[in-house]
Amino acid sequence: MKNIDHSAVRIRSGFWRQKQDLARSVTAKAVYDRFAETGRFAALKCQWKPGDEPEPHIFWDSDVAKWIEGVAYMLQEAPAPELYALARAAIDDIIASQEKDTGYYNCYYQTHEEPRFTARGNHELYCLGHLIEGAVAWYAATGERDFMDAMARYADYVEKCFKTEGTAAFVTPGHPELELALVRLAKATGERRYMELAKFFIDQHGSNPKESFSQQYPWARDEYNMDEMPLRQRTTVDGHCVRAFYLLSAVADIADEYGDKELADAARRCFANAVEQRMYITGGFGSTYIGEAFSGDYDLPNRTAYTETCAAIAMAFFARRMQKLELNSAHADVIERVLYNGILSGFSLDGKAFFYENPLEIDPDFNSVYTATKNPPHLPITQRLEVFTCSCCPPNVVRLLPAVADYAYGYADGTVYVHQYMDSTAAFDGVTLDVATNYPADGVVRIKANGAKKLALRIPGWCRSFTLDAPYVMENGYAVTDAVEVILTLDMPVTVMAANTRVHADAGRVAVMRGPIVYCMEGVDNNKEIFGLRLAADAVFEEEDAGICFAENAPCVPVLKTTVTRRVVPEGLYCTAAEVKTEEIPARFIPYFAFANRGATEMLVWVLEK
Amino acid sequence: MKNIDHSAVRIRSGFWRQKQDLARSVTAKAVYDRFAETGRFAALKCQWKPGDEPEPHIFWDSDVAKWIEGVAYMLQEAPAPELYALARAAIDDIIASQEKDTGYYNCYYQTHEEPRFTARGNHELYCLGHLIEGAVAWYAATGERDFMDAMARYADYVEKCFKTEGTAAFVTPGHPELELALVRLAKATGERRYMELAKFFIDQHGSNPKESFSQQYPWARDEYNMDEMPLRQRTTVDGHCVRAFYLLSAVADIADEYGDKELADAARRCFANAVEQRMYITGGFGSTYIGEAFSGDYDLPNRTAYTETCAAIAMAFFARRMQKLELNSAHADVIERVLYNGILSGFSLDGKAFFYENPLEIDPDFNSVYTATKNPPHLPITQRLEVFTCSCCPPNVVRLLPAVADYAYGYADGTVYVHQYMDSTAAFDGVTLDVATNYPADGVVRIKANGAKKLALRIPGWCRSFTLDAPYVMENGYAVTDAVEVILTLDMPVTVMAANTRVHADAGRVAVMRGPIVYCMEGVDNNKEIFGLRLAADAVFEEEDAGICFAENAPCVPVLKTTVTRRVVPEGLYCTAAEVKTEEIPARFIPYFAFANRGATEMLVWVLEK
């Protein structure tokens, strides 16, 4: 099965059209402005000198490159002259500043005395990876090949320094990203040597004790960058979540490209470990800010969840590749979970602000009680920001949204796979596809696939019952039918969820989902008291238009009203349980992704079970 | 009302006799041996030279001094020739090494080049405070006055440097302790100037911006040492818990001694804040290891509770002084809570090992999941240790236990106050007291007070019903009767407790108490699964002899058997609440203070409520 590229798909209306329009009309320029203000675009000219402010950061190139990639995807769909001009100017600066003889480009290293290719942790190859992704996307969108050719020259230089001649001081990227980018470059240019270079990095990763992270960085263990063993031996996903999923994306690519069963098995084991033991219900990954990392199986603390927006995005990249490698609706299930929850929560409803961390519980009062020290415990911030010092997440959202149709469809031998339900049209391989739906506002999907032989429709993991108006068989989680014009109805009641008892952080707690959307309570809707409220497993919910909570940009899914139990206790810290009284009060739940759009307030996904 | 000193009381049998015998027969020597092995006794001679190992630590004098104080209390009750000889030798070393002209003594400063009285945070005056307490206790126990006289000379030197001439680089102790010790020294010597010096420090504390902690230590805010305002203005207890309670002990002393209403009000406000907003149900204090400190009101996390053993002990010191300042059974209630829970948990059943931190939840599996970094999050250790680098807690236990009768009785105008129920005899002020009880194994107390006019018997805050076989009136939480031979029966059913809804860490949870004893579940008794088990508010408990859980040194209170609900969930991380099944299983609770005596295992005080 092949994944259908977003360029073959047009999202027509509904949930994702709203987000794409916002990204195009607001987010792209907002992120550009913040990056320009902070000097990221000016730095591309490589003219910084000691004493100048601001000083370029080691990963600034990647921020701009991801932004260019996002703009390219927007241009692919429709003209956007202002964005085109801004991106083109940035590309011109990069090409003009590239080292003439080698093709090397890095706005930090070219302006500093430090020798290149010596510090593995310094994001040098990571920046190149993003530049390549941006250049490949730019070529696909505009037909302008100069940026891709320029970055290919740099890739050739990397091949020489790291593979052919081995003059670099380390062997594999300290922040994976180049590996998957080289796969894209190989496919865009038709040059096999880039695929070989990607394979070289994958083969070498974890096989070079001399470049272990623990040797070089006093704070890191080798697990931080999954350096502790060769990738083919891995059974768990560990360390820095974004590093891990970027790396595993390339592992899946190379496994697919070379038919490498050992690599595929390793990728499968890591995917299963991530999803079955280490995933928040929101599709967030990363249980601790220490190393921005996984911790261990079933350790999923809510208030201190790290769950970086980029980690959820990186999981979407990885799962899409796993979906190509092996047909199993679990991959699209995870993609749906991260798209509607862990990724979108990183993005404000007004399109301008971002979360780096996406916790599942916030108590603003307690974020400020640590008064006796200047080193308070790390707690996620309570409001999204427009730019961060480490601003990887905003441009990752900019490139995710216009390409979100990447996840919708697959095709193999006349069968159209519908992985994600988006109101859209598509054309590929002689098929003309029309999918009409309000999903996820409701679960009714009308599909017409002219020119196809079969339809394979994912029945989401959250869905307990559905109807399809044609005969079908279930295969790998997909309802497969010979009909090519069907109506699928996915029943989408509000469902109270529980976690595995091994997840101690969620013990005694329940969460609310409706279709793929995880809900949460906010203090602003519930008199601040959310932490003591109890929800019955069989609670009845009423759906209300999201407009009653949110003015502009209200999400295209309902908010929920129900009844919860509140405890009334006597004064004093402790009392007997017999002295506790209860009362039933109304409560409201909103989509998790929409939290923190109305000022700093309490938030809770896993509420107490009655 | 005056507090009756332990020297006037003999604990006859039962709960505290067992602990005192253990302290005398095992703990005192065990702590001596660990301190000797680590060089703390050898260091007293002040002969360390650069290059020697081990190097004396800035607070080593205080460790030894507290041990001497504990041994003195033991000697006060009965001869112990070996302990006497060891303590006397240490005292001889201290006196011999004392600076001849000034009386100065510090095993660190006298062997290092650093100038004395320049670094406020360096525990210099703290060490003197403990030396004075040890010396006063030694004099009371043995009649040997040389140690007290020697330390009084040092106190005179401090008076000169800090008060009379002001040559020291700071004004008030950076770790309070000397203040309360000077009060004791004044009373033992009859020299008013030591009381005046204590008052000087109390008056000055928080009034000298130039010595603020935040100016001198990059990690600290002024709240760390309650330096941010003069003590008379305080409304909350803040910062390092042990510092806070040692300081407030002296505040209460000075308020009492000088009839200083402003100081008394400040002490009362701080006590109320500590007990009504910042106290764990175990009588633990300190919500965060960062600064070993209070955090804010109602922030009482269980797994990361700091709750240092010394902080609970320091609260006992403070509350005993508050009890003298103002008659209110709340003070003795807190003393009882800390004695039976937060202090005793710091001490192993075999008498040899100690906790510094006393968390209310332990999960050994998760203490070891943080693999990707060398800087894992701070989590309390799961097993007691025999000695720590910072070993303040072990000798604090050594001096607490033999003096525990300090908390039992008070006397005023012919009325005998019984604050704590211990099987004991006492003689003071013409009264001969006999209290016969198995408390807290049960709540029956037979009291005979020959020579008294009245009895005032504390009715504990935990007690919901009691009988007294004589007419009485309730005054300030005490049942006051003209009878001087009575039987008090405090009903002591197992009680399920709840926390105030403002304590979010305990939301949806209940705890078990029986009389003053807080209980917990351990994994070793409950198939490791304690975190998901649910206890009904109206659960029925059966009492069993503690011997079935503990071999030697089993506590003199029962363990508890009950039924809890266990959840059975399908495979996978998340399921619908409807898919969760439940079953009723037996469960056991043990006294909290006895946790972690059978190997590393799960522990939980606040269990999920059914």
XYZ file of C-alpha atoms in Angstrom, chain B residues 89-506:
418
model
C 35.351 11.122 75.990
C 33.724 13.184 73.261
C 33.019 15.985 75.720
C 36.633 15.871 76.904
C 37.820 16.226 73.296
C 35.540 19.200 72.743
C 36.628 20.973 75.902
C 40.299 20.261 75.243
C 40.065 21.586 71.698
C 38.144 24.706 72.572
C 40.005 27.917 71.771
C 41.611 29.022 75.015
C 41.159 32.774 74.835
C 37.696 33.003 73.271
C 35.901 29.757 74.068
C 35.246 29.283 70.363
C 34.773 25.702 69.237
C 34.043 24.316 65.787
C 35.740 21.249 64.349
C 35.450 22.650 60.830
C 36.471 26.265 61.283
C 39.332 25.463 63.661
C 40.909 23.241 61.010
C 40.237 25.372 57.921
C 41.513 28.718 56.753
C 38.068 30.267 56.382
C 37.397 33.159 58.756
C 34.792 32.456 61.422
C 31.458 34.267 61.661
C 31.473 35.325 58.001
C 29.214 32.837 56.190
C 25.744 32.978 57.629
C 24.584 29.780 55.948
C 27.432 27.674 57.329
C 25.784 26.179 60.431
C 28.414 27.651 62.791
C 25.928 29.005 65.329
C 23.659 26.029 64.703
C 26.469 23.766 65.902
C 26.909 25.874 69.009
C 23.187 25.634 69.683
C 23.313 21.858 69.671
C 26.478 21.817 71.759
C 24.693 23.966 74.331
C 21.646 21.693 74.349
C 23.922 18.693 74.784
C 25.864 20.410 77.556
C 22.737 21.495 79.441
C 21.356 17.962 79.225
C 24.686 16.513 80.360
C 24.767 18.740 83.385
C 21.196 17.827 84.320
C 21.904 14.120 83.932
C 25.351 13.853 85.520
C 25.864 16.973 87.554
C 29.098 17.462 85.565
C 29.128 21.139 84.818
C 32.366 21.496 82.817
C 30.784 21.015 79.379
C 28.061 23.570 80.064
C 30.547 26.049 81.442
C 32.751 25.581 78.403
C 29.877 26.175 76.013
C 28.717 29.146 78.087
C 32.156 30.684 77.454
C 31.584 30.221 73.712
C 28.129 31.774 74.104
C 29.763 34.748 75.814
C 32.076 35.108 72.820
C 29.086 34.977 70.489
C 27.361 37.640 72.551
C 30.413 39.831 72.118
C 30.871 39.259 68.386
C 27.191 39.398 67.415
C 25.596 41.708 69.946
C 27.935 43.761 72.077
C 30.639 44.585 69.523
C 28.960 43.421 66.298
C 32.207 42.288 64.719
C 30.604 39.299 63.017
C 29.744 39.626 59.323
C 26.096 38.792 59.913
C 23.590 39.308 62.686
C 21.363 36.252 63.106
C 21.876 32.521 62.671
C 21.486 31.222 59.117
C 20.214 27.932 60.521
C 18.213 28.694 63.653
C 18.838 26.518 66.722
C 21.120 28.655 68.902
C 18.141 30.832 69.865
C 16.237 28.042 71.615
C 19.479 26.647 73.064
C 20.304 30.008 74.647
C 16.935 29.949 76.386
C 17.824 26.558 77.846
C 21.273 27.794 78.809
C 19.797 30.833 80.543
C 17.505 28.601 82.569
C 20.208 26.051 83.404
C 22.784 28.642 84.447
C 20.441 31.291 85.771
C 22.303 33.814 83.599
C 19.778 36.241 82.149
C 22.175 37.509 79.484
C 21.730 34.300 77.463
C 17.987 34.908 77.406
C 18.709 38.475 76.304
C 20.955 37.205 73.534
C 18.219 34.820 72.372
C 15.762 37.719 72.374
C 18.256 39.815 70.422
C 18.436 37.194 67.696
C 14.636 36.889 67.589
C 14.238 40.649 67.419
C 16.831 40.955 64.670
C 15.703 38.003 62.558
C 14.265 39.243 59.283
C 15.222 42.827 60.025
C 18.591 42.915 58.273
C 18.309 43.146 54.493
C 22.105 43.012 54.145
C 22.170 39.434 55.412
C 19.276 38.181 53.313
C 19.706 34.655 52.004
C 18.823 35.689 48.476
C 21.771 38.090 48.385
C 24.247 35.473 49.488
C 23.018 32.247 47.941
C 22.048 32.110 44.291
C 19.538 29.308 44.859
C 17.672 30.736 47.835
C 14.950 33.243 48.345
C 14.685 35.004 51.684
C 11.701 32.849 52.625
C 14.117 29.923 52.828
C 15.169 31.027 56.305
C 12.084 33.183 57.037
C 14.299 36.220 56.493
C 11.857 38.194 54.373
C 10.254 40.122 57.229
C 10.649 40.618 60.991
C 9.262 37.646 62.888
C 6.549 39.671 64.615
C 4.971 40.340 61.217
C 4.780 36.735 60.081
C 1.456 35.206 59.141
C 2.751 32.024 57.512
C 5.422 29.433 58.168
C 7.755 29.226 55.191
C 10.953 27.865 53.785
C 13.124 25.139 55.266
C 10.864 23.338 57.723
C 13.442 22.459 60.370
C 14.865 25.982 60.343
C 11.326 27.334 60.638
C 10.246 25.202 63.598
C 13.521 25.591 65.524
C 13.213 29.336 65.083
C 9.541 29.369 66.062
C 10.357 27.295 69.151
C 12.549 30.153 70.303
C 9.902 32.681 69.278
C 7.439 30.906 71.573
C 10.042 30.744 74.351
C 10.790 34.448 74.158
C 7.119 35.354 73.829
C 6.484 33.384 77.022
C 9.523 34.632 78.889
C 8.938 38.319 78.101
C 5.136 38.249 77.894
C 5.559 39.552 74.341
C 2.060 39.471 72.861
C 3.175 40.427 69.345
C 5.596 37.527 69.272
C 3.009 35.177 70.742
C 0.517 36.202 68.066
C 3.085 35.581 65.323
C 3.892 32.165 66.774
C 0.179 31.363 66.959
C -0.385 32.417 63.326
C 2.556 30.325 62.120
C 1.424 27.323 64.141
C -2.088 27.601 62.738
C -0.795 27.941 59.186
C 1.436 24.905 59.607
C -1.284 22.739 61.111
C -4.342 23.942 59.230
C -2.880 24.344 55.732
C 0.501 22.639 55.428
C 0.545 19.454 57.488
C 0.420 15.935 56.122
C -1.987 13.606 57.905
C 1.124 11.902 59.301
C 2.316 15.082 60.951
C 4.914 15.408 58.231
C 5.980 18.885 57.172
C 7.708 19.914 53.964
C 6.084 19.421 50.556
C 9.221 19.686 48.484
C 12.818 18.585 48.618
C 13.730 21.860 46.943
C 14.923 23.807 49.948
C 13.563 21.019 52.196
C 10.647 23.328 52.463
C 7.022 24.199 52.730
C 5.580 25.041 49.331
C 2.148 26.616 49.700
C -1.177 26.054 51.392
C -2.813 22.701 50.638
C 0.036 21.553 48.395
C 0.689 18.145 49.944
C 1.942 15.770 47.245
C 2.322 12.248 48.583
C 4.963 10.555 46.458
C 7.319 13.530 46.512
C 6.610 14.560 50.088
C 9.813 15.656 51.799
C 8.510 15.434 55.375
C 11.895 15.203 57.007
C 12.065 13.277 60.269
C 13.756 16.304 61.869
C 10.889 18.559 60.762
C 8.366 16.409 62.634
C 10.668 16.415 65.675
C 11.100 20.183 65.395
C 7.313 20.578 65.313
C 7.103 18.625 68.563
C 9.571 21.109 70.098
C 7.545 24.048 68.805
C 4.159 22.641 69.802
C 5.366 21.847 73.355
C 6.334 25.496 73.735
C 3.009 26.636 72.276
C 1.269 24.373 74.786
C 2.997 26.256 77.578
C 2.177 29.613 76.001
C -1.503 28.908 75.508
C -3.703 26.075 76.709
C -5.353 24.468 73.695
C -5.464 20.757 73.034
C -4.601 21.448 69.389
C -0.958 21.630 70.467
C -0.950 18.231 72.139
C -2.986 16.842 69.225
C -0.213 17.815 66.854
C 2.437 16.459 69.200
C 0.599 13.151 69.308
C 0.263 13.095 65.520
C 3.959 13.720 64.927
C 5.117 11.346 67.682
C 3.165 8.326 66.468
C 3.549 8.937 62.758
C 5.943 11.411 61.155
C 8.691 10.975 63.762
C 8.499 7.227 64.335
C 8.382 6.500 60.607
C 11.908 7.892 60.498
C 13.123 5.015 62.660
C 13.294 1.309 61.725
C 11.657 -1.329 63.897
C 15.086 -2.805 64.613
C 16.314 0.556 65.880
C 19.272 0.851 63.552
C 18.167 2.678 60.421
C 16.562 5.990 59.569
C 14.597 7.857 56.983
C 15.456 11.446 56.288
C 12.363 11.807 54.103
C 9.073 10.166 55.001
C 6.877 10.093 51.899
C 3.231 9.002 51.994
C 3.529 6.937 48.817
C 6.334 4.812 47.422
C 6.513 2.901 44.183
C 9.942 1.277 43.900
C 9.350 0.318 40.266
C 8.943 3.936 39.276
C 11.857 5.167 41.337
C 13.991 3.453 38.709
C 12.302 4.220 35.374
C 14.149 7.427 34.652
C 16.820 5.975 32.443
C 17.574 8.547 29.768
C 19.272 11.039 32.009
C 21.810 11.098 34.771
C 19.718 13.679 36.591
C 16.555 11.797 37.435
C 13.772 13.537 39.306
C 14.192 13.595 43.046
C 12.254 10.778 44.696
C 12.549 9.708 48.321
C 14.520 6.515 48.941
C 12.555 3.357 49.655
C 14.619 1.899 52.507
C 16.026 3.410 55.693
C 19.802 3.920 55.952
C 22.087 3.647 58.970
C 23.897 6.895 58.274
C 23.632 9.769 55.811
C 26.158 12.346 54.712
C 23.744 14.854 56.187
C 22.904 12.772 59.227
C 20.834 15.173 61.299
C 17.871 12.824 61.702
C 19.458 9.797 63.442
C 20.781 11.707 66.490
C 17.571 13.723 66.624
C 15.755 10.409 67.134
C 18.356 9.469 69.756
C 17.526 12.584 71.767
C 13.775 12.489 71.148
C 12.999 8.998 72.379
C 14.489 9.048 75.901
C 12.850 12.439 76.453
C 9.453 11.542 75.003
C 7.813 11.861 78.422
C 8.494 15.609 78.067
C 5.214 15.727 76.201
C 3.047 13.822 78.665
C 2.215 16.169 81.523
C 1.672 19.748 82.559
C 0.903 21.358 85.887
C -0.680 24.579 87.079
C -2.209 25.531 90.411
C -2.920 22.015 91.585
C -4.231 20.847 88.207
C -2.402 18.014 86.509
C -2.685 18.186 82.729
C -2.422 14.876 80.936
C -1.487 15.737 77.362
C -0.293 12.339 76.178
C -1.320 8.946 77.456
C 1.694 6.811 78.312
C 1.880 4.010 80.868
C 3.965 5.869 83.433
C 4.536 7.246 86.892
C 5.597 10.751 87.689
C 6.360 12.941 90.672
C 6.395 16.734 90.641
C 5.166 19.617 92.761
C 3.952 17.340 95.522
C 1.944 15.235 93.129
C 2.433 11.512 92.682
C 0.965 10.426 89.386
C 0.219 6.927 88.158
C -1.131 6.472 84.648
C -1.858 2.865 83.684
C -2.758 2.207 80.071
C -2.079 0.137 76.988
C -2.583 3.238 74.879
C -2.500 3.376 71.885
C -3.217 -0.386 71.701
C -6.500 0.584 73.319
C -8.030 3.746 74.749
C -8.513 2.806 78.423
C -6.492 4.995 80.794
C -6.507 4.662 84.615
C -5.172 7.764 86.291
C -4.377 8.358 89.932
C -2.912 11.706 90.952
C -2.232 11.824 94.674
C -1.691 15.330 95.875
C -3.420 17.004 92.934
C -6.590 19.106 93.119
C -7.820 18.551 89.615
C -7.149 16.496 86.531
C -7.321 17.931 83.003
C -7.359 15.110 80.483
C -6.857 15.841 76.801
C -9.628 14.440 74.663
C -7.715 13.832 71.418
C -8.935 15.463 68.244
C -9.265 12.035 66.641
C -11.628 10.838 69.408
C -15.316 10.967 68.548
C -16.621 9.552 71.866
C -15.264 8.794 75.318
C -16.376 8.073 78.840
C -14.949 9.393 82.075
C -16.115 7.916 85.375
C -16.336 11.269 87.102
C -18.083 14.603 86.533
C -16.130 16.883 84.211
C -16.321 20.024 82.140
C -14.601 20.519 78.796
C -12.059 23.368 78.750
C -9.811 24.056 75.750
C -10.128 20.463 74.631
C -9.436 19.006 78.077
C -11.916 17.170 80.282
C -11.398 18.841 83.660
C -12.511 16.998 86.761
C -12.174 17.389 90.519
C -11.669 13.650 90.787
C -8.028 12.636 91.028
C -8.537 8.919 90.509
C -10.416 8.205 87.296
C -10.815 5.861 84.375
C -10.927 7.490 80.972
C -12.045 5.384 78.033
C -11.336 6.854 74.626
C -13.273 4.960 71.952
C -10.777 3.950 69.326
C -12.537 2.452 66.306
C -10.743 2.264 62.984
C -11.778 5.398 61.123
C -11.699 6.184 57.423
C -10.471 9.745 56.922
C -10.779 12.260 54.089
C -8.775 15.370 53.303
C -10.073 18.844 52.673
C -11.079 19.194 49.020
C -8.423 21.887 48.688
C -5.760 19.188 49.013
C -5.789 18.076 45.404
C -3.248 15.317 45.984
C -5.746 13.515 48.220
